Amino acid sequence: MSTTTNPIHIIGGGLAGSEAAWQLSHRGIPAIIHEMRPLVRTEAHQTGHLAELVCSNSFRSDDKENNAVGLLHEEMRRCNSLILKCGDLHKVPAGGALAVDRDNFSKEVESAISDNPLITIERDEVKEIPFNSWDSVIIATGPLTTPSLTSFISNLTGEENLAFFDAIAPILYKETVNFSRAWFQSRYDKPGPAGDVAAYINCPLNKLAYEKFINELLAANKIEFRSWEKNTPYFESCLPIEVMAERGPETLRFGPMKPVGLTDPNRSEKPYAVVQLRQDNAQGTLYNMVGFQTKLTYGEQKRIFRMIPGLETAEFARLGGIHRNTFINSPALLDSLLRLKAQPRLRFAGQLTGVEGYVESAAIGLLAGRFIAAEKMARSPIPPPNTTALGALLQHVTTVGGSKSFQPMNINFGLFPQLDTKVPRRQRKPELSRRALEDLQIWIKSSM
């Protein structure tokens, strides 16, 4: 479909901004993505590519029947998601999860956007929005929104921006792993999307080694927060490992270091705890430490992580870090179509709205793009039903009630309305997923 409508200005070329532009273009609506990188760097990004994955290379579970994020994957695939399309093209072994070669993934997204005749990329920093010349805008700048734009948003909304801390896990070279101690296996030998059953490198610790590791972790030097950061909370689903350890000596054993579903082929004794490494690139030369986001100093990371059996001589391609994420109080500020109540021609998308996770951020971008496209085509935008993963996520960020306790959230089945009929507990998630996909198909047809 061709159109003469003015282009939609999208601030931010991350997952949400790229997805929004893609959805617009496939409805004949031109878009301009304003991306400040590489002209202006952030404290977390490494490249200037669109849709760069910062914290991890995992889109989490791809199980569409029993996991809400896997269901969200499937819903987005059915909605012609660019992010899921590129993710599927560049997936790497990860058991039941969808993980990707992060460099090739972002290059694929950028190539698709650059080759699209309806999308323009402008490398510039947007510090404020010129409403006199931009009649429709999506702010998708993500959690690392610049201070100047953050200030502009605060003045526009009359509310303080909220924030939380997020952390990055280390990446190491596979060739430096000691496989006389480590081994390949997926938990419970569960096959992944690519059919792999041995996707993770596992490093075992006995009770003595685990207790020593925890003691060193608690005593280690950590990055000090600046005075204005000290009251900023952590996101509960992405806690630094040392913060988890502070909650009790067994916390990590029941979290990222749980040993269940794994058998050490090198020793007869059952591991007391296990550190897992997940493939990070297509070549299989880089692996990241699963769940090992941290705010330890670089020197302490090298010293303590080399205490882990199998990682005695590990060399790191990137060490872990921590950054402050910004999000808005979306339920108080946005309507059900992601429009700013005080300025309806301005929409928000992505992690800035208070969703957490790569796929969730892209999902809100997908919806923002579809909503604007409907408006430009003189149609009334139709939100997806809250029985779908897309609709449940949208409802979380727009109708929770504007509570001061609003916090970022991953998609989960707790956000879905209850089933109309009682089903056995083990069938509850598959039935929620079945209902969601049925309702999604009806919504797709009604919103085309």
Tab-separated table of C-alpha atoms in Angstrom:
chain	number	residue	atom	x	y	z
A	1	MET	CA	0.000	0.000	0.000
A	2	SER	CA	1.461	3.398	-0.923
A	3	THR	CA	0.804	6.521	1.093
A	4	THR	CA	1.583	10.215	1.159
A	5	THR	CA	1.344	10.510	4.941
A	6	ASN	CA	4.077	12.358	6.844
A	7	PRO	CA	6.741	10.016	8.230
A	8	ILE	CA	6.482	8.759	11.786
A	9	HIS	CA	9.506	9.864	13.812
A	10	ILE	CA	10.862	7.074	16.012
A	11	ILE	CA	13.425	8.092	18.606
A	12	GLY	CA	15.672	5.112	19.313
A	13	GLY	CA	16.828	2.293	17.046
A	14	GLY	CA	16.731	-0.504	19.575
A	15	LEU	CA	14.449	-3.529	19.563
A	16	ALA	CA	11.238	-1.549	20.057
A	17	GLY	CA	12.094	1.246	17.616
A	18	SER	CA	13.197	-1.151	14.892
A	19	GLU	CA	10.081	-3.312	15.349
A	20	ALA	CA	7.770	-0.277	15.274
A	21	ALA	CA	9.340	0.989	12.029
A	22	TRP	CA	9.037	-2.475	10.460
A	23	GLN	CA	5.350	-2.758	11.341
A	24	LEU	CA	4.667	0.727	9.961
A	25	SER	CA	6.496	0.038	6.699
A	26	HIS	CA	4.500	-3.132	6.055
A	27	ARG	CA	1.352	-1.011	6.161
A	28	GLY	CA	2.762	1.537	3.743
A	29	ILE	CA	3.617	4.137	6.407
A	30	PRO	CA	7.067	5.801	6.158
A	31	ALA	CA	9.209	6.102	9.273
A	32	ILE	CA	12.394	7.861	10.313
A	33	ILE	CA	14.475	6.194	13.023
A	34	HIS	CA	16.621	8.640	14.995
A	35	GLU	CA	19.524	6.703	16.542
A	36	MET	CA	22.277	8.589	18.336
A	37	ARG	CA	24.818	5.754	18.319
A	38	PRO	CA	27.654	5.652	17.317
A	39	LEU	CA	27.838	9.480	17.451
A	40	VAL	CA	26.830	9.425	21.117
A	41	ARG	CA	27.839	6.370	23.126
A	42	THR	CA	26.148	4.845	26.159
A	43	GLU	CA	27.728	3.167	29.159
A	44	ALA	CA	26.393	-0.258	28.104
A	45	HIS	CA	26.407	-0.530	24.289
A	46	GLN	CA	29.442	-1.816	22.406
A	47	THR	CA	28.495	-1.002	18.776
A	48	GLY	CA	26.488	1.436	16.698
A	49	HIS	CA	24.216	-1.237	15.198
A	50	LEU	CA	20.451	-1.128	15.542
A	51	ALA	CA	18.828	-3.543	18.005
A	52	GLU	CA	22.084	-4.319	19.842
A	53	LEU	CA	21.601	-6.845	22.646
A	54	VAL	CA	23.340	-5.533	25.749
A	55	CYS	CA	22.749	-7.725	28.794
A	56	SER	CA	22.404	-11.240	27.369
A	57	ASN	CA	21.964	-13.051	24.075
A	58	SER	CA	18.875	-14.970	25.242
A	59	PHE	CA	15.235	-14.321	24.371
A	60	ARG	CA	14.454	-16.888	27.091
A	61	SER	CA	12.106	-19.878	26.744
A	62	ASP	CA	10.722	-20.740	23.301
A	63	ASP	CA	8.096	-23.117	24.712
A	64	LYS	CA	4.826	-21.662	23.395
A	65	GLU	CA	2.623	-24.110	25.337
A	66	ASN	CA	4.011	-23.889	28.859
A	67	ASN	CA	5.864	-20.582	29.106
A	68	ALA	CA	4.434	-17.076	28.714
A	69	VAL	CA	7.519	-15.682	26.973
A	70	GLY	CA	7.491	-18.620	24.547
A	71	LEU	CA	3.846	-17.794	23.852
A	72	LEU	CA	4.822	-14.168	23.244
A	73	HIS	CA	7.440	-15.395	20.736
A	74	GLU	CA	4.752	-17.286	18.827
A	75	GLU	CA	2.306	-14.369	18.878
A	76	MET	CA	4.961	-12.033	17.510
A	77	ARG	CA	5.924	-14.502	14.786
A	78	ARG	CA	2.285	-14.547	13.705
A	79	CYS	CA	2.331	-10.733	13.653
A	80	ASN	CA	5.302	-10.662	11.230
A	81	SER	CA	7.798	-9.515	13.867
A	82	LEU	CA	11.163	-8.441	12.493
A	83	ILE	CA	12.857	-9.141	15.826
A	84	LEU	CA	11.629	-12.751	16.000
A	85	LYS	CA	12.383	-13.287	12.316
A	86	CYS	CA	15.992	-12.185	12.802
A	87	GLY	CA	16.237	-14.091	16.071
A	88	ASP	CA	15.162	-17.311	14.381
A	89	LEU	CA	17.672	-16.741	11.571
A	90	HIS	CA	20.589	-16.377	13.980
A	91	LYS	CA	19.701	-18.718	16.850
A	92	VAL	CA	22.446	-20.627	18.635
A	93	PRO	CA	22.176	-23.760	20.824
A	94	ALA	CA	20.489	-22.904	24.147
A	95	GLY	CA	18.424	-25.875	25.285
A	96	GLY	CA	14.751	-24.871	25.438
A	97	ALA	CA	15.558	-21.186	25.071
A	98	LEU	CA	15.864	-19.000	21.989
A	99	ALA	CA	19.347	-17.480	22.120
A	100	VAL	CA	21.065	-15.703	19.252
A	101	ASP	CA	24.437	-14.683	17.900
A	102	ARG	CA	24.099	-11.137	19.118
A	103	ASP	CA	26.356	-9.476	16.511
A	104	ASN	CA	24.817	-11.207	13.503
A	105	PHE	CA	21.342	-10.647	14.912
A	106	SER	CA	21.755	-6.870	15.197
A	107	LYS	CA	23.418	-6.687	11.778
A	108	GLU	CA	20.469	-8.611	10.298
A	109	VAL	CA	17.972	-6.188	11.864
A	110	GLU	CA	19.944	-3.181	10.622
A	111	SER	CA	20.198	-4.638	7.127
A	112	ALA	CA	16.436	-5.254	6.961
A	113	ILE	CA	15.732	-1.709	8.135
A	114	SER	CA	18.338	-0.101	5.850
A	115	ASP	CA	17.068	-1.990	2.793
A	116	ASN	CA	13.455	-0.962	3.422
A	117	PRO	CA	12.565	1.975	1.119
A	118	LEU	CA	9.983	3.305	3.582
A	119	ILE	CA	12.423	3.558	6.501
A	120	THR	CA	15.150	6.173	6.913
A	121	ILE	CA	17.850	6.033	9.571
A	122	GLU	CA	19.156	9.353	10.839
A	123	ARG	CA	22.159	9.239	13.151
A	124	ASP	CA	21.459	12.103	15.522
A	125	GLU	CA	20.664	12.747	19.168
A	126	VAL	CA	17.140	14.030	19.800
A	127	LYS	CA	17.170	16.207	22.901
A	128	GLU	CA	13.610	17.503	22.602
A	129	ILE	CA	10.695	16.939	20.245
A	130	PRO	CA	9.853	19.659	17.680
A	131	PHE	CA	6.061	19.277	17.792
A	132	ASN	CA	5.628	22.041	15.228
A	133	SER	CA	7.163	19.847	12.510
A	134	TRP	CA	6.720	16.274	13.836
A	135	ASP	CA	3.052	15.332	13.997
A	136	SER	CA	3.473	11.738	15.154
A	137	VAL	CA	6.281	10.418	17.345
A	138	ILE	CA	7.287	7.191	19.111
A	139	ILE	CA	9.807	7.490	21.940
A	140	ALA	CA	11.607	4.146	22.134
A	141	THR	CA	14.915	5.250	23.617
A	142	GLY	CA	15.024	2.401	26.091
A	143	PRO	CA	16.376	2.304	29.627
A	144	LEU	CA	19.459	4.383	28.773
A	145	THR	CA	17.536	7.482	27.687
A	146	THR	CA	19.850	10.504	27.709
A	147	PRO	CA	19.589	13.058	30.537
A	148	SER	CA	18.467	15.796	28.120
A	149	LEU	CA	15.561	13.774	26.714
A	150	THR	CA	14.713	12.438	30.181
A	151	SER	CA	14.436	16.033	31.397
A	152	PHE	CA	12.231	16.926	28.419
A	153	ILE	CA	9.906	13.981	29.200
A	154	SER	CA	9.747	14.955	32.873
A	155	ASN	CA	8.786	18.519	32.001
A	156	LEU	CA	6.206	17.300	29.493
A	157	THR	CA	4.542	14.836	31.866
A	158	GLY	CA	5.009	16.693	35.129
A	159	GLU	CA	6.247	13.484	36.757
A	160	GLU	CA	9.607	12.260	37.913
A	161	ASN	CA	11.030	9.361	35.903
A	162	LEU	CA	11.461	6.088	37.691
A	163	ALA	CA	14.585	3.961	37.577
A	164	PHE	CA	16.090	0.628	38.542
A	165	PHE	CA	19.492	-1.030	38.197
A	166	ASP	CA	20.177	-3.703	35.609
A	167	ALA	CA	23.356	-5.725	35.239
A	168	ILE	CA	25.395	-7.469	32.531
A	169	ALA	CA	26.877	-10.974	32.705
A	170	PRO	CA	30.493	-11.716	31.657
A	171	ILE	CA	31.418	-13.387	28.347
A	172	LEU	CA	34.447	-15.686	28.037
A	173	TYR	CA	36.337	-17.594	25.355
A	174	LYS	CA	35.337	-21.256	25.023
A	175	GLU	CA	38.905	-22.317	24.219
A	176	THR	CA	39.975	-21.260	27.720
A	177	VAL	CA	37.473	-23.586	29.475
A	178	ASN	CA	38.974	-26.675	31.156
A	179	PHE	CA	36.899	-29.604	29.866
A	180	SER	CA	38.514	-32.071	32.218
A	181	ARG	CA	36.218	-30.432	34.784
A	182	ALA	CA	33.417	-28.992	32.619
A	183	TRP	CA	31.017	-30.798	30.274
A	184	PHE	CA	28.248	-30.127	27.729
A	185	GLN	CA	24.624	-30.823	28.715
A	186	SER	CA	21.223	-29.116	28.734
A	187	ARG	CA	19.244	-29.389	31.962
A	188	TYR	CA	17.270	-32.664	31.903
A	189	ASP	CA	18.690	-33.131	28.368
A	190	LYS	CA	15.822	-30.983	27.120
A	191	PRO	CA	16.133	-30.295	23.360
A	192	GLY	CA	16.125	-26.702	22.145
A	193	PRO	CA	14.513	-25.012	19.126
A	194	ALA	CA	17.366	-26.249	16.934
A	195	GLY	CA	17.109	-29.835	18.263
A	196	ASP	CA	20.233	-29.575	20.421
A	197	VAL	CA	20.311	-31.533	23.690
A	198	ALA	CA	23.729	-30.470	24.983
A	199	ALA	CA	23.699	-26.709	24.613
A	200	TYR	CA	25.317	-25.519	27.856
A	201	ILE	CA	28.799	-25.848	29.297
A	202	ASN	CA	28.470	-26.910	32.931
A	203	CYS	CA	31.052	-26.190	35.638
A	204	PRO	CA	30.445	-28.171	38.879
A	205	LEU	CA	31.222	-27.148	42.462
A	206	ASN	CA	31.252	-29.438	45.489
A	207	LYS	CA	30.018	-28.179	48.876
A	208	LEU	CA	33.432	-26.919	49.995
A	209	ALA	CA	34.109	-25.100	46.716
A	210	TYR	CA	30.630	-23.554	46.737
A	211	GLU	CA	30.959	-22.261	50.299
A	212	LYS	CA	34.374	-20.764	49.535
A	213	PHE	CA	32.967	-19.141	46.379
A	214	ILE	CA	30.088	-17.565	48.341
A	215	ASN	CA	32.432	-16.249	51.051
A	216	GLU	CA	34.739	-14.658	48.480
A	217	LEU	CA	31.754	-13.201	46.626
A	218	LEU	CA	30.427	-11.517	49.763
A	219	ALA	CA	33.833	-10.115	50.731
A	220	ALA	CA	34.808	-8.900	47.259
A	221	ASN	CA	35.266	-5.282	46.206
A	222	LYS	CA	32.237	-3.912	44.395
A	223	ILE	CA	31.484	-0.839	42.288
A	224	GLU	CA	30.393	2.019	44.529
A	225	PHE	CA	27.189	3.840	43.630
A	226	ARG	CA	27.130	7.593	43.234
A	227	SER	CA	25.099	9.501	45.828
A	228	TRP	CA	22.125	10.082	43.485
A	229	GLU	CA	21.954	6.356	42.645
A	230	LYS	CA	21.868	4.912	46.163
A	231	ASN	CA	18.071	4.706	46.483
A	232	THR	CA	17.583	3.118	43.053
A	233	PRO	CA	16.207	-0.459	43.340
A	234	TYR	CA	17.311	-3.552	41.424
A	235	PHE	CA	15.062	-5.373	38.989
A	236	GLU	CA	14.197	-8.583	40.866
A	237	SER	CA	14.569	-10.867	37.821
A	238	CYS	CA	18.097	-9.654	37.081
A	239	LEU	CA	19.813	-9.324	40.458
A	240	PRO	CA	23.620	-9.217	40.640
A	241	ILE	CA	24.926	-12.527	41.946
A	242	GLU	CA	26.501	-10.862	44.986
A	243	VAL	CA	23.129	-9.345	45.919
A	244	MET	CA	21.538	-12.798	45.648
A	245	ALA	CA	24.304	-14.221	47.836
A	246	GLU	CA	23.587	-11.581	50.482
A	247	ARG	CA	20.057	-12.995	50.806
A	248	GLY	CA	21.402	-16.277	52.143
A	249	PRO	CA	24.184	-18.800	51.429
A	250	GLU	CA	21.825	-21.195	49.596
A	251	THR	CA	20.153	-18.592	47.372
A	252	LEU	CA	22.431	-19.138	44.370
A	253	ARG	CA	22.077	-22.942	44.652
A	254	PHE	CA	18.335	-22.510	44.180
A	255	GLY	CA	18.830	-19.875	41.483
A	256	PRO	CA	21.333	-19.636	38.620
A	257	MET	CA	23.644	-22.260	40.198
A	258	LYS	CA	21.028	-24.975	40.795
A	259	PRO	CA	22.475	-28.445	40.034
A	260	VAL	CA	19.218	-30.270	39.223
A	261	GLY	CA	18.826	-32.096	35.912
A	262	LEU	CA	22.595	-32.288	35.351
A	263	THR	CA	24.978	-35.257	35.638
A	264	ASP	CA	28.751	-34.790	35.758
A	265	PRO	CA	30.307	-37.386	33.417
A	266	ASN	CA	33.771	-36.722	34.860
A	267	ARG	CA	32.966	-37.632	38.468
A	268	SER	CA	30.644	-39.975	40.310
A	269	GLU	CA	29.693	-37.448	42.989
A	270	LYS	CA	26.597	-35.315	42.366
A	271	PRO	CA	27.430	-31.598	41.912
A	272	TYR	CA	26.463	-29.423	44.875
A	273	ALA	CA	26.119	-26.405	42.565
A	274	VAL	CA	26.680	-25.741	38.844
A	275	VAL	CA	27.625	-22.668	36.829
A	276	GLN	CA	26.241	-22.801	33.284
A	277	LEU	CA	27.718	-21.119	30.206
A	278	ARG	CA	25.536	-20.416	27.152
A	279	GLN	CA	26.796	-20.011	23.587
A	280	ASP	CA	26.931	-16.336	22.625
A	281	ASN	CA	27.902	-16.364	18.925
A	282	ALA	CA	27.296	-18.551	15.879
A	283	GLN	CA	30.918	-19.715	15.729
A	284	GLY	CA	30.659	-21.115	19.251
A	285	THR	CA	33.818	-19.331	20.357
A	286	LEU	CA	32.144	-17.105	22.989
A	287	TYR	CA	30.040	-18.198	25.975
A	288	ASN	CA	28.292	-16.082	28.599
A	289	MET	CA	27.897	-16.939	32.276
A	290	VAL	CA	24.175	-17.568	32.755
A	291	GLY	CA	22.668	-15.491	35.550
A	292	PHE	CA	26.049	-14.053	36.531
A	293	GLN	CA	25.277	-10.360	36.140
A	294	THR	CA	27.409	-8.491	38.637
A	295	LYS	CA	28.716	-5.230	40.026
A	296	LEU	CA	32.039	-6.667	41.202
A	297	THR	CA	35.098	-4.720	40.117
A	298	TYR	CA	36.834	-6.119	37.027
A	299	GLY	CA	39.794	-7.407	39.024
A	300	GLU	CA	37.564	-9.222	41.490
A	301	GLN	CA	35.503	-10.769	38.678
A	302	LYS	CA	38.600	-12.376	37.170
A	303	ARG	CA	39.896	-13.581	40.531
A	304	ILE	CA	36.638	-15.014	41.869
A	305	PHE	CA	35.215	-16.494	38.664
A	306	ARG	CA	38.489	-18.351	38.092
A	307	MET	CA	37.793	-20.151	41.381
A	308	ILE	CA	35.011	-22.034	39.569
A	309	PRO	CA	36.145	-25.527	38.470
A	310	GLY	CA	36.626	-25.471	34.706
A	311	LEU	CA	37.295	-21.736	34.635
A	312	GLU	CA	40.702	-21.748	36.330
A	313	THR	CA	42.384	-20.229	33.244
A	314	ALA	CA	39.355	-18.525	31.704
A	315	GLU	CA	39.945	-15.468	29.539
A	316	PHE	CA	37.140	-12.939	29.281
A	317	ALA	CA	35.940	-11.200	26.117
A	318	ARG	CA	33.784	-8.886	28.238
A	319	LEU	CA	33.405	-8.552	31.983
A	320	GLY	CA	30.139	-7.907	33.788
A	321	GLY	CA	28.775	-4.483	34.632
A	322	ILE	CA	25.811	-2.543	35.919
A	323	HIS	CA	23.790	0.370	34.592
A	324	ARG	CA	20.863	2.511	35.686
A	325	ASN	CA	17.668	1.994	33.671
A	326	THR	CA	14.952	4.621	33.228
A	327	PHE	CA	11.239	3.942	32.833
A	328	ILE	CA	8.080	6.049	33.107
A	329	ASN	CA	4.996	5.548	35.275
A	330	SER	CA	3.102	4.317	32.221
A	331	PRO	CA	-0.279	3.482	33.833
A	332	ALA	CA	-0.593	7.097	34.995
A	333	LEU	CA	0.719	8.669	31.784
A	334	LEU	CA	-0.383	6.488	28.838
A	335	ASP	CA	-3.766	5.520	27.439
A	336	SER	CA	-4.708	2.030	26.239
A	337	LEU	CA	-3.083	2.728	22.833
A	338	LEU	CA	0.272	3.800	24.336
A	339	ARG	CA	-0.422	7.509	23.670
A	340	LEU	CA	0.719	10.105	26.161
A	341	LYS	CA	-2.494	11.436	27.689
A	342	ALA	CA	-1.097	14.966	27.836
A	343	GLN	CA	0.112	14.859	24.192
A	344	PRO	CA	-1.677	12.089	22.205
A	345	ARG	CA	0.471	12.426	19.086
A	346	LEU	CA	3.362	11.145	21.207
A	347	ARG	CA	3.621	7.434	21.976
A	348	PHE	CA	6.040	5.458	24.109
A	349	ALA	CA	7.350	1.985	23.329
A	350	GLY	CA	9.821	-0.566	24.607
A	351	GLN	CA	11.488	-0.884	27.963
A	352	LEU	CA	10.872	2.780	28.746
A	353	THR	CA	7.186	1.885	29.274
A	354	GLY	CA	7.973	-0.449	32.169
A	355	VAL	CA	8.272	-3.828	30.488
A	356	GLU	CA	11.383	-5.872	31.110
A	357	GLY	CA	13.065	-8.156	28.617
A	358	TYR	CA	14.128	-8.057	24.978
A	359	VAL	CA	11.002	-9.675	23.585
A	360	GLU	CA	8.637	-7.672	25.786
A	361	SER	CA	10.301	-4.432	24.641
A	362	ALA	CA	9.979	-5.417	20.974
A	363	ALA	CA	6.356	-6.434	21.566
A	364	ILE	CA	5.404	-2.951	22.758
A	365	GLY	CA	7.169	-1.511	19.703
A	366	LEU	CA	5.137	-3.862	17.511
A	367	LEU	CA	1.902	-2.621	19.070
A	368	ALA	CA	2.879	1.059	18.866
A	369	GLY	CA	3.659	0.691	15.162
A	370	ARG	CA	0.377	-1.087	14.450
A	371	PHE	CA	-1.659	1.451	16.410
A	372	ILE	CA	-0.201	4.438	14.546
A	373	ALA	CA	-0.571	2.677	11.200
A	374	ALA	CA	-4.277	2.118	11.862
A	375	GLU	CA	-4.748	5.784	12.700
A	376	LYS	CA	-2.916	6.916	9.562
A	377	MET	CA	-5.111	4.596	7.504
A	378	ALA	CA	-8.232	6.211	9.035
A	379	ARG	CA	-9.074	3.121	11.067
A	380	SER	CA	-9.719	2.807	14.772
A	381	PRO	CA	-6.790	0.978	16.439
A	382	ILE	CA	-7.890	-2.198	18.198
A	383	PRO	CA	-5.830	-3.357	21.202
A	384	PRO	CA	-5.197	-7.120	21.358
A	385	PRO	CA	-7.427	-8.940	23.874
A	386	ASN	CA	-5.945	-9.326	27.343
A	387	THR	CA	-6.209	-13.110	26.946
A	388	THR	CA	-3.180	-12.889	24.631
A	389	ALA	CA	0.409	-12.307	25.750
A	390	LEU	CA	0.508	-9.069	23.749
A	391	GLY	CA	-2.717	-7.860	25.342
A	392	ALA	CA	-1.739	-8.882	28.875
A	393	LEU	CA	1.551	-7.004	28.542
A	394	LEU	CA	-0.209	-3.927	27.142
A	395	GLN	CA	-2.720	-3.988	29.988
A	396	HIS	CA	0.074	-4.148	32.561
A	397	VAL	CA	1.656	-0.912	31.347
A	398	THR	CA	-1.537	1.033	30.657
A	399	THR	CA	-4.274	0.067	33.133
A	400	VAL	CA	-2.636	-1.070	36.363
A	401	GLY	CA	-3.805	2.176	37.949
A	402	GLY	CA	-0.802	4.472	38.066
A	403	SER	CA	0.368	3.167	41.399
A	404	LYS	CA	3.532	4.651	42.844
A	405	SER	CA	4.706	1.058	43.292
A	406	PHE	CA	4.613	0.385	39.519
A	407	GLN	CA	7.681	-1.628	38.570
A	408	PRO	CA	9.011	-3.220	35.348
A	409	MET	CA	7.562	-6.648	34.593
A	410	ASN	CA	8.377	-9.616	32.352
A	411	ILE	CA	5.479	-11.348	30.632
A	412	ASN	CA	4.067	-14.109	32.846
A	413	PHE	CA	0.838	-16.075	33.098
A	414	GLY	CA	-0.087	-14.153	36.252
A	415	LEU	CA	-0.944	-11.188	33.996
A	416	PHE	CA	-3.584	-13.205	32.091
A	417	PRO	CA	-7.277	-13.391	33.063
A	418	GLN	CA	-8.334	-16.688	34.602
A	419	LEU	CA	-9.804	-19.456	32.487
A	420	ASP	CA	-13.593	-19.638	32.326
A	421	THR	CA	-13.596	-23.318	33.186
A	422	LYS	CA	-11.567	-25.329	35.660
A	423	VAL	CA	-8.805	-27.492	34.227
A	424	PRO	CA	-6.202	-29.692	35.938
A	425	ARG	CA	-3.255	-27.656	37.129
A	426	ARG	CA	-0.807	-29.297	34.710
A	427	GLN	CA	-3.103	-28.302	31.815
A	428	ARG	CA	-3.586	-24.692	32.909
A	429	LYS	CA	-0.664	-23.150	30.993
A	430	PRO	CA	-1.286	-25.085	27.761
A	431	GLU	CA	-4.955	-24.071	27.924
A	432	LEU	CA	-4.058	-20.406	28.501
A	433	SER	CA	-1.748	-20.614	25.486
A	434	ARG	CA	-4.373	-22.330	23.324
A	435	ARG	CA	-6.934	-19.633	24.200
A	436	ALA	CA	-4.382	-16.880	23.555
A	437	LEU	CA	-3.487	-18.082	20.066
A	438	GLU	CA	-7.138	-18.536	19.113
A	439	ASP	CA	-7.968	-15.009	20.270
A	440	LEU	CA	-4.838	-13.647	18.596
A	441	GLN	CA	-5.927	-14.952	15.194
A	442	ILE	CA	-9.290	-13.218	15.553
A	443	TRP	CA	-7.515	-9.965	16.514
A	444	ILE	CA	-5.070	-10.191	13.600
A	445	LYS	CA	-7.962	-10.545	11.142
A	446	SER	CA	-9.934	-7.677	12.708
A	447	SER	CA	-6.951	-5.304	12.766
A	448	MET	CA	-5.607	-5.925	9.255
